[in-house]
C-alpha cells in the first residue's frame, strides 16, 4: 500500500498516518519530522529549513523533494509506505509522479479552520525523541513529560497561534489544490475529522479498505 495523507496542519493527519502505518505494517514518512530532526542536529539542510518553518512557511520544493527521493530508496519502503505531509504543493505531487511512484489512496482529512486553531493550542512535542501528544486528545501520562523518554514536553515553535494562522493560509493557497489533483486520478477519499480520535481512525481505516 502506498498512501498519502492530506489535510490542513492540525487536522490530525500525523496521528492517523501513524495508526495506519502500524495497521498495515509499513513506515509513516513525515517530511516535517525529518526536517525537525535536521534542525535539531544542525545540518546544512536544517539550518536553511528553519528560516521557513519558524515563519509557518513551506520549505522550498527542491529541498523536500530531495528528502523524499532519498527516503523512498530505504529498504523499509519495499512493501509500501505512508506519506504524511508530502506532497504539499502541486510541483511536489508532479515530482512524485515523475519518480514513478504509483499511489493507491490519498486520504484527505477535513477539519474546519476554527477547530484547528483551538486544537493546535493543545499540541505538545517531545524535544528529545520527537513523540507527540495532545493535552486533550492524546495526553501524556504525567501531562508534562514524555511517556517514551521522560523529557519535558514543549510547544512546537510553529504551533504558536500566530504561526498557525500563517500555516493555514499557506495550506489553503498551495496545498488544498492537491485535492483536485488527486480527485482527477480517482484516488482521493475524504474523511471528516471527528471530535474523538478513535472515531476518525475508524473512518480512515474504513476508507482504506
Ligand atoms: P508538519 O510537521 O508536517 O506540519 O511540518 C512542519 C513544517 O515543515 C511545515 O510547516 C513546513 O515548514 C515544513 N514541511 C513539512 N513538509 C513539507 C513539504 N512537503 N513541503 C514544504 N514544507 C514542508
GROMACS .gro file of C-alpha atoms and ligand atoms in nm:
model
  232
    1UNK     CA    1   0.000   0.000   0.000
    2UNK     CA    2   0.124   0.346  -0.090
    3UNK     CA    3  -0.086   0.608   0.083
    4UNK     CA    4  -0.076   0.986   0.107
    5UNK     CA    5  -0.234   1.171   0.399
    6UNK     CA    6  -0.352   1.521   0.308
    7UNK     CA    7  -0.502   1.780   0.536
    8UNK     CA    8  -0.451   2.117   0.699
    9UNK     CA    9  -0.186   2.142   0.970
   10UNK     CA   10  -0.355   2.022   1.289
   11UNK     CA   11  -0.626   1.821   1.112
   12UNK     CA   12  -0.486   1.506   1.273
   13UNK     CA   13  -0.321   1.353   0.967
   14UNK     CA   14   0.001   1.277   1.157
   15UNK     CA   15  -0.182   1.073   1.422
   16UNK     CA   16  -0.391   0.891   1.160
   17UNK     CA   17  -0.083   0.829   0.945
   18UNK     CA   18   0.094   0.664   1.240
   19UNK     CA   19  -0.207   0.444   1.322
   20UNK     CA   20  -0.245   0.338   0.957
   21UNK     CA   21   0.130   0.266   0.939
   22UNK     CA   22   0.101   0.030   1.238
   23UNK     CA   23  -0.212  -0.132   1.095
   24UNK     CA   24  -0.052  -0.203   0.757
   25UNK     CA   25   0.298  -0.257   0.894
   26UNK     CA   26   0.459  -0.002   0.665
   27UNK     CA   27   0.658   0.311   0.758
   28UNK     CA   28   0.494   0.651   0.804
   29UNK     CA   29   0.723   0.910   0.650
   30UNK     CA   30   0.677   1.262   0.783
   31UNK     CA   31   0.874   1.530   0.599
   32UNK     CA   32   0.800   1.763   0.894
   33UNK     CA   33   0.964   1.516   1.138
   34UNK     CA   34   1.267   1.471   0.907
   35UNK     CA   35   1.304   1.850   0.882
   36UNK     CA   36   1.270   1.899   1.260
   37UNK     CA   37   1.539   1.635   1.319
   38UNK     CA   38   1.770   1.813   1.071
   39UNK     CA   39   1.708   2.144   1.250
   40UNK     CA   40   1.783   1.983   1.588
   41UNK     CA   41   2.109   1.826   1.471
   42UNK     CA   42   2.205   2.148   1.292
   43UNK     CA   43   2.270   2.005   0.944
   44UNK     CA   44   2.305   2.245   0.650
   45UNK     CA   45   1.956   2.149   0.528
   46UNK     CA   46   1.817   2.201   0.879
   47UNK     CA   47   1.967   2.548   0.913
   48UNK     CA   48   1.820   2.650   0.576
   49UNK     CA   49   1.481   2.490   0.650
   50UNK     CA   50   1.449   2.671   0.985
   51UNK     CA   51   1.423   3.008   0.806
   52UNK     CA   52   1.095   2.883   0.657
   53UNK     CA   53   0.943   2.656   0.923
   54UNK     CA   54   0.981   2.917   1.201
   55UNK     CA   55   0.761   3.155   0.998
   56UNK     CA   56   0.499   2.894   0.915
   57UNK     CA   57   0.612   2.894   0.551
   58UNK     CA   58   0.681   2.587   0.340
   59UNK     CA   59   1.036   2.470   0.283
   60UNK     CA   60   1.130   2.503  -0.091
   61UNK     CA   61   1.006   2.221  -0.315
   62UNK     CA   62   1.353   2.107  -0.426
   63UNK     CA   63   1.459   2.051  -0.063
   64UNK     CA   64   1.159   1.835   0.035
   65UNK     CA   65   1.159   1.650  -0.299
   66UNK     CA   66   1.526   1.562  -0.232
   67UNK     CA   67   1.436   1.439   0.120
   68UNK     CA   68   1.158   1.213  -0.014
   69UNK     CA   69   1.363   1.081  -0.307
   70UNK     CA   70   1.632   0.966  -0.066
   71UNK     CA   71   1.390   0.830   0.197
   72UNK     CA   72   1.196   0.616  -0.051
   73UNK     CA   73   1.512   0.427  -0.150
   74UNK     CA   74   1.536   0.275   0.202
   75UNK     CA   75   1.461  -0.098   0.241
   76UNK     CA   76   1.164  -0.046   0.474
   77UNK     CA   77   0.970   0.113   0.186
   78UNK     CA   78   0.977  -0.208  -0.021
   79UNK     CA   79   0.620  -0.311   0.075
   80UNK     CA   80   0.473   0.037   0.068
   81UNK     CA   81   0.469   0.350   0.282
   82UNK     CA   82   0.257   0.631   0.411
   83UNK     CA   83   0.344   0.988   0.324
   84UNK     CA   84   0.246   1.229   0.599
   85UNK     CA   85   0.286   1.592   0.492
   86UNK     CA   86   0.418   1.526   0.140
   87UNK     CA   87   0.325   1.634  -0.121
   88UNK     CA   88   0.215   1.977  -0.007
   89UNK     CA   89   0.229   2.158  -0.344
   90UNK     CA   90   0.134   2.061  -0.699
   91UNK     CA   91   0.502   2.062  -0.814
   92UNK     CA   92   0.579   1.816  -0.529
   93UNK     CA   93   0.295   1.587  -0.646
   94UNK     CA   94   0.427   1.608  -1.002
   95UNK     CA   95   0.776   1.521  -0.878
   96UNK     CA   96   0.635   1.213  -0.701
   97UNK     CA   97   0.468   1.106  -1.026
   98UNK     CA   98   0.795   1.165  -1.211
   99UNK     CA   99   0.971   0.930  -0.963
  100UNK     CA  100   0.739   0.658  -1.093
  101UNK     CA  101   0.558   0.619  -0.759
  102UNK     CA  102   0.204   0.480  -0.802
  103UNK     CA  103  -0.015   0.586  -0.513
  104UNK     CA  104  -0.306   0.360  -0.408
  105UNK     CA  105  -0.508   0.606  -0.198
  106UNK     CA  106  -0.498   0.967  -0.088
  107UNK     CA  107  -0.677   1.027   0.242
  108UNK     CA  108  -0.789   1.386   0.283
  109UNK     CA  109  -0.879   1.470   0.643
  110UNK     CA  110  -1.112   1.770   0.664
  111UNK     CA  111  -1.142   1.985   0.975
  112UNK     CA  112  -1.272   2.347   0.977
  113UNK     CA  113  -1.010   2.618   1.046
  114UNK     CA  114  -1.176   2.735   1.372
  115UNK     CA  115  -1.145   2.388   1.522
  116UNK     CA  116  -0.785   2.360   1.409
  117UNK     CA  117  -0.677   2.677   1.585
  118UNK     CA  118  -0.826   2.551   1.915
  119UNK     CA  119  -0.679   2.204   1.871
  120UNK     CA  120  -0.328   2.322   1.788
  121UNK     CA  121  -0.303   2.510   2.116
  122UNK     CA  122  -0.315   2.171   2.294
  123UNK     CA  123  -0.036   2.006   2.094
  124UNK     CA  124   0.282   1.913   2.282
  125UNK     CA  125   0.601   1.763   2.145
  126UNK     CA  126   0.900   1.589   2.297
  127UNK     CA  127   1.215   1.782   2.202
  128UNK     CA  128   1.429   1.475   2.278
  129UNK     CA  129   1.264   1.186   2.088
  130UNK     CA  130   1.004   1.359   1.870
  131UNK     CA  131   0.697   1.186   2.021
  132UNK     CA  132   0.381   1.395   2.001
  133UNK     CA  133   0.096   1.440   2.249
  134UNK     CA  134  -0.216   1.649   2.294
  135UNK     CA  135  -0.341   1.783   2.626
  136UNK     CA  136  -0.695   1.673   2.543
  137UNK     CA  137  -0.685   1.404   2.272
  138UNK     CA  138  -0.360   1.220   2.345
  139UNK     CA  139  -0.233   1.329   2.689
  140UNK     CA  140   0.099   1.204   2.821
  141UNK     CA  141   0.067   1.012   3.148
  142UNK     CA  142   0.202   1.295   3.364
  143UNK     CA  143   0.079   1.573   3.138
  144UNK     CA  144   0.419   1.741   3.129
  145UNK     CA  145   0.678   1.480   3.038
  146UNK     CA  146   0.725   1.236   2.751
  147UNK     CA  147   0.588   0.882   2.805
  148UNK     CA  148   0.863   0.738   2.585
  149UNK     CA  149   1.178   0.907   2.717
  150UNK     CA  150   1.078   1.125   3.015
  151UNK     CA  151   1.191   1.462   2.869
  152UNK     CA  152   0.985   1.775   2.944
  153UNK     CA  153   0.727   1.838   2.669
  154UNK     CA  154   0.726   2.166   2.476
  155UNK     CA  155   0.501   2.356   2.233
  156UNK     CA  156   0.644   2.347   1.881
  157UNK     CA  157   0.754   2.692   1.765
  158UNK     CA  158   0.524   2.660   1.463
  159UNK     CA  159   0.222   2.555   1.676
  160UNK     CA  160   0.206   2.900   1.836
  161UNK     CA  161  -0.129   3.068   1.743
  162UNK     CA  162   0.014   3.346   1.522
  163UNK     CA  163   0.220   3.096   1.322
  164UNK     CA  164  -0.075   2.854   1.294
  165UNK     CA  165  -0.278   3.122   1.112
  166UNK     CA  166   0.003   3.164   0.858
  167UNK     CA  167   0.031   2.788   0.814
  168UNK     CA  168  -0.345   2.764   0.750
  169UNK     CA  169  -0.329   3.043   0.491
  170UNK     CA  170  -0.043   2.862   0.315
  171UNK     CA  171  -0.241   2.536   0.328
  172UNK     CA  172  -0.545   2.691   0.156
  173UNK     CA  173  -0.333   2.862  -0.107
  174UNK     CA  174  -0.086   2.594  -0.215
  175UNK     CA  175  -0.179   2.258  -0.059
  176UNK     CA  176  -0.556   2.248  -0.096
  177UNK     CA  177  -0.532   2.240  -0.481
  178UNK     CA  178  -0.394   1.887  -0.435
  179UNK     CA  179  -0.749   1.772  -0.359
  180UNK     CA  180  -0.838   1.846  -0.722
  181UNK     CA  181  -0.511   1.696  -0.843
  182UNK     CA  182  -0.588   1.360  -0.678
  183UNK     CA  183  -0.964   1.376  -0.730
  184UNK     CA  184  -0.888   1.361  -1.102
  185UNK     CA  185  -0.691   1.037  -1.053
  186UNK     CA  186  -0.986   0.879  -0.865
  187UNK     CA  187  -0.760   0.809  -0.564
  188UNK     CA  188  -0.895   1.073  -0.326
  189UNK     CA  189  -1.105   0.972  -0.025
  190UNK     CA  190  -1.226   1.237   0.218
  191UNK     CA  191  -1.264   1.171   0.589
  192UNK     CA  192  -1.434   1.427   0.812
  193UNK     CA  193  -1.222   1.466   1.125
  194UNK     CA  194  -1.428   1.380   1.435
  195UNK     CA  195  -1.407   1.504   1.793
  196UNK     CA  196  -1.273   1.166   1.910
  197UNK     CA  197  -0.950   1.041   1.751
  198UNK     CA  198  -1.084   0.682   1.759
  199UNK     CA  199  -1.386   0.785   1.551
  200UNK     CA  200  -1.163   0.948   1.288
  201UNK     CA  201  -0.946   0.635   1.290
  202UNK     CA  202  -1.247   0.411   1.225
  203UNK     CA  203  -1.349   0.627   0.928
  204UNK     CA  204  -0.991   0.639   0.798
  205UNK     CA  205  -0.937   0.263   0.815
  206UNK     CA  206  -1.275   0.204   0.650
  207UNK     CA  207  -1.175   0.443   0.368
  208UNK     CA  208  -0.851   0.247   0.319
  209UNK     CA  209  -1.021  -0.093   0.281
  210LIG     P1  210   0.446   1.922   0.966
  210LIG     O1  211   0.503   1.857   1.088
  210LIG     O2  212   0.408   1.822   0.861
  210LIG     O3  213   0.335   2.017   0.999
  210LIG     O4  214   0.563   2.009   0.902
  210LIG     C1  215   0.627   2.114   0.975
  210LIG     C2  216   0.687   2.215   0.880
  210LIG     O5  217   0.786   2.151   0.796
  210LIG     C3  218   0.588   2.278   0.781
  210LIG     O6  219   0.518   2.387   0.836
  210LIG     C4  220   0.682   2.321   0.669
  210LIG     O7  221   0.752   2.438   0.702
  210LIG     C5  222   0.783   2.206   0.664
  210LIG     N1  223   0.737   2.099   0.571
  210LIG     C6  224   0.698   1.972   0.601
  210LIG     N2  225   0.663   1.904   0.490
  210LIG     C7  226   0.677   1.990   0.387
  210LIG     C8  227   0.654   1.982   0.247
  210LIG     N3  228   0.606   1.870   0.190
  210LIG     N4  229   0.679   2.091   0.171
  210LIG     C9  230   0.728   2.205   0.225
  210LIG     N5  231   0.750   2.221   0.357
  210LIG    C10  232   0.727   2.116   0.438
   0.00000   0.00000   0.00000
